[in-house]
């Protein structure tokens, strides 16, 4: 027999053996590689980028945990922000929520709470022995978002709002941090008289105007003003809200925001303040990144001061109450929670606050036990303010429906530029929107 024929017979024999083996398996599917026994997969679904901010810190701490717990696999899935809410709602409907996921707090989260889909995090953190890692003001704020039902979202970031000011400009004209709104308006008038724009306001974005209305309102009524409006125990037609709108309108009409406030976008507004072209800037601490960036900040971090919203005579608000927000929060699935997830949570969130601050200079709703020496002074100042917040306040539109939110924003532009549009009219139209929603 030739070598070629022998080779062909050998090939046919091998093929026959393979055919017999495959036939003996019947129609069974091809076996998948075996997974590790008792593997726990912790999936984080988020619209944030995996290697930025809070997602980066959680990923790093998870990798550390996995090194000694190979049966736990941490995975991250990014979803477009525009698709996030719908994706979470679909997963909740099929009882297939991942272990943790980014989700809008407030009314959307209430739906998950009512369907027993969301995990009670205050109860869970207490059981894990890490309840003290959470900042009390952040906890109270997030509870307020869901009508006091409990803590169902984590404050992976935390911001306070107030007035930032140029120390050099204040010093040049002998100005001091104001105690009352009257003091602040007198400062604004002095600056305008000297040719200095008092406030940088991004009117094109609309919401910076309503933030100023809210600032006055929470000093008039107290930090729970917008919670009471949402519950219907306080009306926007109350004279105190009209007074808030009238004060901001007067600031606009007097030129304290510049001559073309409604054409100024956020980038321009930030630049105006950081280039010394405006003396004061009402904004949240999320702008610390720009303040701490030498390429953007031309006046220097040591030239930036901060003061809490001034008081209103006879008002219920106090200087240690701040508008606070936690950005896009993270929620946990109740059905996906188990002992292994709990141990992972304990490791990650016991360390989260300190790691976020030391690595990113990031202010969160977690207590920082050891403040790094190289944290920028402004960041350290904000962290200290947050540690001493008496009560957090919601922003103006926090509990508004979409239509009321747009009405508040669009009409705010009209309010600060048109004297014929009255503060009473502004608030009356908004209250009508809220009343129609309740019907």
Short mmCIF file of N, CA and C in Angstrom, two decimals, residues 105-118 146:
data_model
loop_
_atom_site.label_atom_id
_atom_site.label_comp_id
_atom_site.label_asym_id
_atom_site.label_seq_id
_atom_site.Cartn_x
_atom_site.Cartn_y
_atom_site.Cartn_z
N UNK A 105 -32.77 59.98 41.30
CA UNK A 105 -33.49 59.95 42.56
C UNK A 105 -34.77 60.76 42.42
N UNK A 106 -35.60 60.73 43.45
CA UNK A 106 -36.87 61.45 43.39
C UNK A 106 -37.99 60.53 42.95
N UNK A 107 -38.90 61.04 42.15
CA UNK A 107 -40.10 60.28 41.78
C UNK A 107 -39.80 58.99 41.01
N UNK A 108 -38.83 58.98 40.07
CA UNK A 108 -38.52 57.70 39.41
C UNK A 108 -38.08 56.62 40.40
N UNK A 109 -37.27 57.01 41.39
CA UNK A 109 -36.81 56.03 42.38
C UNK A 109 -37.95 55.57 43.28
N UNK A 110 -38.90 56.45 43.55
CA UNK A 110 -40.05 56.07 44.37
C UNK A 110 -40.80 54.88 43.77
N UNK A 111 -40.87 54.82 42.44
CA UNK A 111 -41.54 53.70 41.78
C UNK A 111 -40.84 52.38 42.10
N UNK A 112 -39.51 52.40 42.12
CA UNK A 112 -38.75 51.18 42.45
C UNK A 112 -38.92 50.81 43.92
N UNK A 113 -39.01 51.82 44.77
CA UNK A 113 -39.22 51.56 46.20
C UNK A 113 -40.59 50.93 46.41
N UNK A 114 -41.60 51.47 45.75
CA UNK A 114 -42.97 50.97 45.91
C UNK A 114 -43.13 49.54 45.39
N UNK A 115 -42.29 49.15 44.43
CA UNK A 115 -42.37 47.79 43.89
C UNK A 115 -41.38 46.84 44.58
N UNK A 116 -40.78 47.31 45.68
CA UNK A 116 -39.80 46.51 46.45
C UNK A 116 -38.61 46.08 45.61
N UNK A 117 -38.25 46.90 44.63
CA UNK A 117 -37.10 46.58 43.77
C UNK A 117 -35.79 47.13 44.32
N UNK A 118 -35.87 48.21 45.11
CA UNK A 118 -34.66 48.89 45.60
C UNK A 118 -34.32 48.46 47.02
N UNK A 146 -37.19 61.18 48.28
CA UNK A 146 -38.19 60.11 48.15
C UNK A 146 -39.22 60.19 49.28
#
